PDB file of C-alpha atoms in Angstrom:
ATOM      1  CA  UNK A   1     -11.173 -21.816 -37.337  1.00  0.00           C
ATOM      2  CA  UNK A   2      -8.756 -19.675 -38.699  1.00  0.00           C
ATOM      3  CA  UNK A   3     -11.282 -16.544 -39.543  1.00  0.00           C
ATOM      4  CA  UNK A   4     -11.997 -16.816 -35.582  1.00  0.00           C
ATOM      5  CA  UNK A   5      -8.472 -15.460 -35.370  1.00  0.00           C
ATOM      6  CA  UNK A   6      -8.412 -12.741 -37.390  1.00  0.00           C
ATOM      7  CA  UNK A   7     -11.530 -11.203 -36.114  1.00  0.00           C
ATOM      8  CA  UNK A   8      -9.646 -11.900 -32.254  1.00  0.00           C
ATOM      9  CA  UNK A   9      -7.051 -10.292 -34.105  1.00  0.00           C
ATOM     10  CA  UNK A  10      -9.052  -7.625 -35.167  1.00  0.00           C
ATOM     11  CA  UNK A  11     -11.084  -7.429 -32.111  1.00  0.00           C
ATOM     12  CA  UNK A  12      -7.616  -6.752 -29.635  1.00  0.00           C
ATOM     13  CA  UNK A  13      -6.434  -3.511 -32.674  1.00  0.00           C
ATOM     14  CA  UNK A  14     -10.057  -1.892 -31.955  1.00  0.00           C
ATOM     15  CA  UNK A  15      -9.639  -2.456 -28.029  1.00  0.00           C
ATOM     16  CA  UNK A  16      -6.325  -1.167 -28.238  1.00  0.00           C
ATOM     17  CA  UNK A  17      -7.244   1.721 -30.290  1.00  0.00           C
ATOM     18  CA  UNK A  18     -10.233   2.403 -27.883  1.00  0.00           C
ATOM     19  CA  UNK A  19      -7.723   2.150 -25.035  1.00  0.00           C
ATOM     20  CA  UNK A  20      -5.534   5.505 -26.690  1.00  0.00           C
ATOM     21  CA  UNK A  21      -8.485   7.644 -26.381  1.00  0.00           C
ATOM     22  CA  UNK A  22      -8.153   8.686 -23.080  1.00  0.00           C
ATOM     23  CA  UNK A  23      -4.857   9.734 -23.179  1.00  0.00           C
ATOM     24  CA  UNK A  24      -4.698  11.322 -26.571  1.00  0.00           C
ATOM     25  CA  UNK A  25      -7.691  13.431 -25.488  1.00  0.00           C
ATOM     26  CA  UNK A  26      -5.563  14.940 -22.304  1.00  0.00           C
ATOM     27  CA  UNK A  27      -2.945  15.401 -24.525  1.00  0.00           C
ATOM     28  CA  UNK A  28      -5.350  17.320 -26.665  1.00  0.00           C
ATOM     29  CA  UNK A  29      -6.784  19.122 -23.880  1.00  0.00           C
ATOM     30  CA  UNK A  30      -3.336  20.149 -22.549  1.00  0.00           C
ATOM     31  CA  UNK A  31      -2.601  21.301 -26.304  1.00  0.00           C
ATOM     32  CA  UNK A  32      -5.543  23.565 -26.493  1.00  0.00           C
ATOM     33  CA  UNK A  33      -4.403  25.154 -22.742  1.00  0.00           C
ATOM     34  CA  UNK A  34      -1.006  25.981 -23.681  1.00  0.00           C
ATOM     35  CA  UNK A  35      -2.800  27.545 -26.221  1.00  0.00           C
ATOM     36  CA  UNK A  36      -5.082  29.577 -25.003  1.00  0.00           C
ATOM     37  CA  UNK A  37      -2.551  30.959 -22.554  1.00  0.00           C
ATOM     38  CA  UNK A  38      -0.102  31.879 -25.400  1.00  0.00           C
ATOM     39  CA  UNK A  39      -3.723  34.017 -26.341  1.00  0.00           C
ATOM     40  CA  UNK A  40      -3.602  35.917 -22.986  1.00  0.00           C
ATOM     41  CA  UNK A  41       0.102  36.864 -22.836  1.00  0.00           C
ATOM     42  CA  UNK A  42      -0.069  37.909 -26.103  1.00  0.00           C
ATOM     43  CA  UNK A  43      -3.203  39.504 -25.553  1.00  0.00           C
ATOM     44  CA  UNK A  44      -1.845  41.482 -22.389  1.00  0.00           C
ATOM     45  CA  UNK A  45       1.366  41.898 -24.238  1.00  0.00           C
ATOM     46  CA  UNK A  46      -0.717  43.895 -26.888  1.00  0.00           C
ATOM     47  CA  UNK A  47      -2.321  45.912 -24.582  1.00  0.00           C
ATOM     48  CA  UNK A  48       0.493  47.083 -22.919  1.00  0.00           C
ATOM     49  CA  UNK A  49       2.139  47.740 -26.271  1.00  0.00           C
ATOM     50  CA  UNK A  50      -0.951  50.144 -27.338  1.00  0.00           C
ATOM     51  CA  UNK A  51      -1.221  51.795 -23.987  1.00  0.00           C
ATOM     52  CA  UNK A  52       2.245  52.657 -24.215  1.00  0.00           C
ATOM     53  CA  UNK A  53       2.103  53.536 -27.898  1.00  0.00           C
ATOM     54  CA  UNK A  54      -0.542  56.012 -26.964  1.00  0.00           C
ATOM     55  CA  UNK A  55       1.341  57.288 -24.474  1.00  0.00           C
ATOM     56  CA  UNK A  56       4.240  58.202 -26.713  1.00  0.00           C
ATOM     57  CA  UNK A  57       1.615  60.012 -29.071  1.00  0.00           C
ATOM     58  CA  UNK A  58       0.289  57.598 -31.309  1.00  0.00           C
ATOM     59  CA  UNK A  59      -3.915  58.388 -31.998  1.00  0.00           C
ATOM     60  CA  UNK A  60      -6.549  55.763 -31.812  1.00  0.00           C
ATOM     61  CA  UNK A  61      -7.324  55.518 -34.755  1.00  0.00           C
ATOM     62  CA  UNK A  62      -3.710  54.363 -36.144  1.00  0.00           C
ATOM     63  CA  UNK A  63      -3.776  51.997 -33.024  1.00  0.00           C
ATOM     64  CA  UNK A  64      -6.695  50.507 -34.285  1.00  0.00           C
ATOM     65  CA  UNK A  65      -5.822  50.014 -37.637  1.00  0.00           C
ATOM     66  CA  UNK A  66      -2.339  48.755 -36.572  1.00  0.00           C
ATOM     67  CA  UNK A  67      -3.907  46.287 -34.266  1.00  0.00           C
ATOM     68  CA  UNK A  68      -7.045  45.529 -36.372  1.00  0.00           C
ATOM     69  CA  UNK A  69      -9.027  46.310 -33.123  1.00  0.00           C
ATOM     70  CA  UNK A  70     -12.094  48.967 -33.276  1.00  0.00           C
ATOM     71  CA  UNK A  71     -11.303  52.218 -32.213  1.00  0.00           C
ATOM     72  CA  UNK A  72     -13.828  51.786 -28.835  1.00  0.00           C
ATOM     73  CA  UNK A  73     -11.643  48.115 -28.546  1.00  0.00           C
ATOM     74  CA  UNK A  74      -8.517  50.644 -28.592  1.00  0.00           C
ATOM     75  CA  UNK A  75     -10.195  53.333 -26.005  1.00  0.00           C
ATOM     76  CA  UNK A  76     -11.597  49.971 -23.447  1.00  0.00           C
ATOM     77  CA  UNK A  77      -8.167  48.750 -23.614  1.00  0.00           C
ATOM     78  CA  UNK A  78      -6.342  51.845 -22.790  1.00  0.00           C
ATOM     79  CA  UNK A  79      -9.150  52.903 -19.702  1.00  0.00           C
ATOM     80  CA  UNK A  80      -8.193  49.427 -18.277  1.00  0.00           C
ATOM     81  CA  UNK A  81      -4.674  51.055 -18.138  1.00  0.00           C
ATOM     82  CA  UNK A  82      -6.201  53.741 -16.672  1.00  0.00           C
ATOM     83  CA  UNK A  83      -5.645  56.358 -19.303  1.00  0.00           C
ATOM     84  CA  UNK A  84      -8.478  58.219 -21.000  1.00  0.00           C
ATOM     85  CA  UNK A  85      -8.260  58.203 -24.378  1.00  0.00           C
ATOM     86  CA  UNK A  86      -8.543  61.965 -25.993  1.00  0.00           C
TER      87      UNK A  86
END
């Protein structure tokens, strides 16, 4: 009788366990949100940081090796500013 307690035993960590999933995936999901925002501030942050670097003379070329974007990444980025790049 007493291996019919252990596998209860066992039986109640696995059901308890299952019962965590839920809430560890929304935790998870709210991880990977907060981090994909972070992404797009620092992604508009960047842009606004090139734009204005252009602005102030720096070429497209040196933007795009600074940023590690392509130079037609650099000139799509500074059109949605609304500045033509040269």
């Amino acid at each position: 009788m007493a291996n019919v307690d252990h596998v209860v035993e066992a039986l109640q960590v696995l059901k308890a366990a299952q019962a965590d999933v839920p809430a560890a995936e929304e935790r998870a999901r709210q991880v990977v949100a907060d981090a994909r925002h972070r992404i797009d501030v620092a992604r508009d942050k960047l842009a606004k940081t090139i734009a204005a670097e252009y602005q102030r003379g720096a070429r497209v070329g040196d933007l795009a090796r600074r940023s590690e974007y392509s130079r037609e990444t650099i000139r799509r980025i500074l059109r949605a500013a609304g500045i033509e790049a040269d």
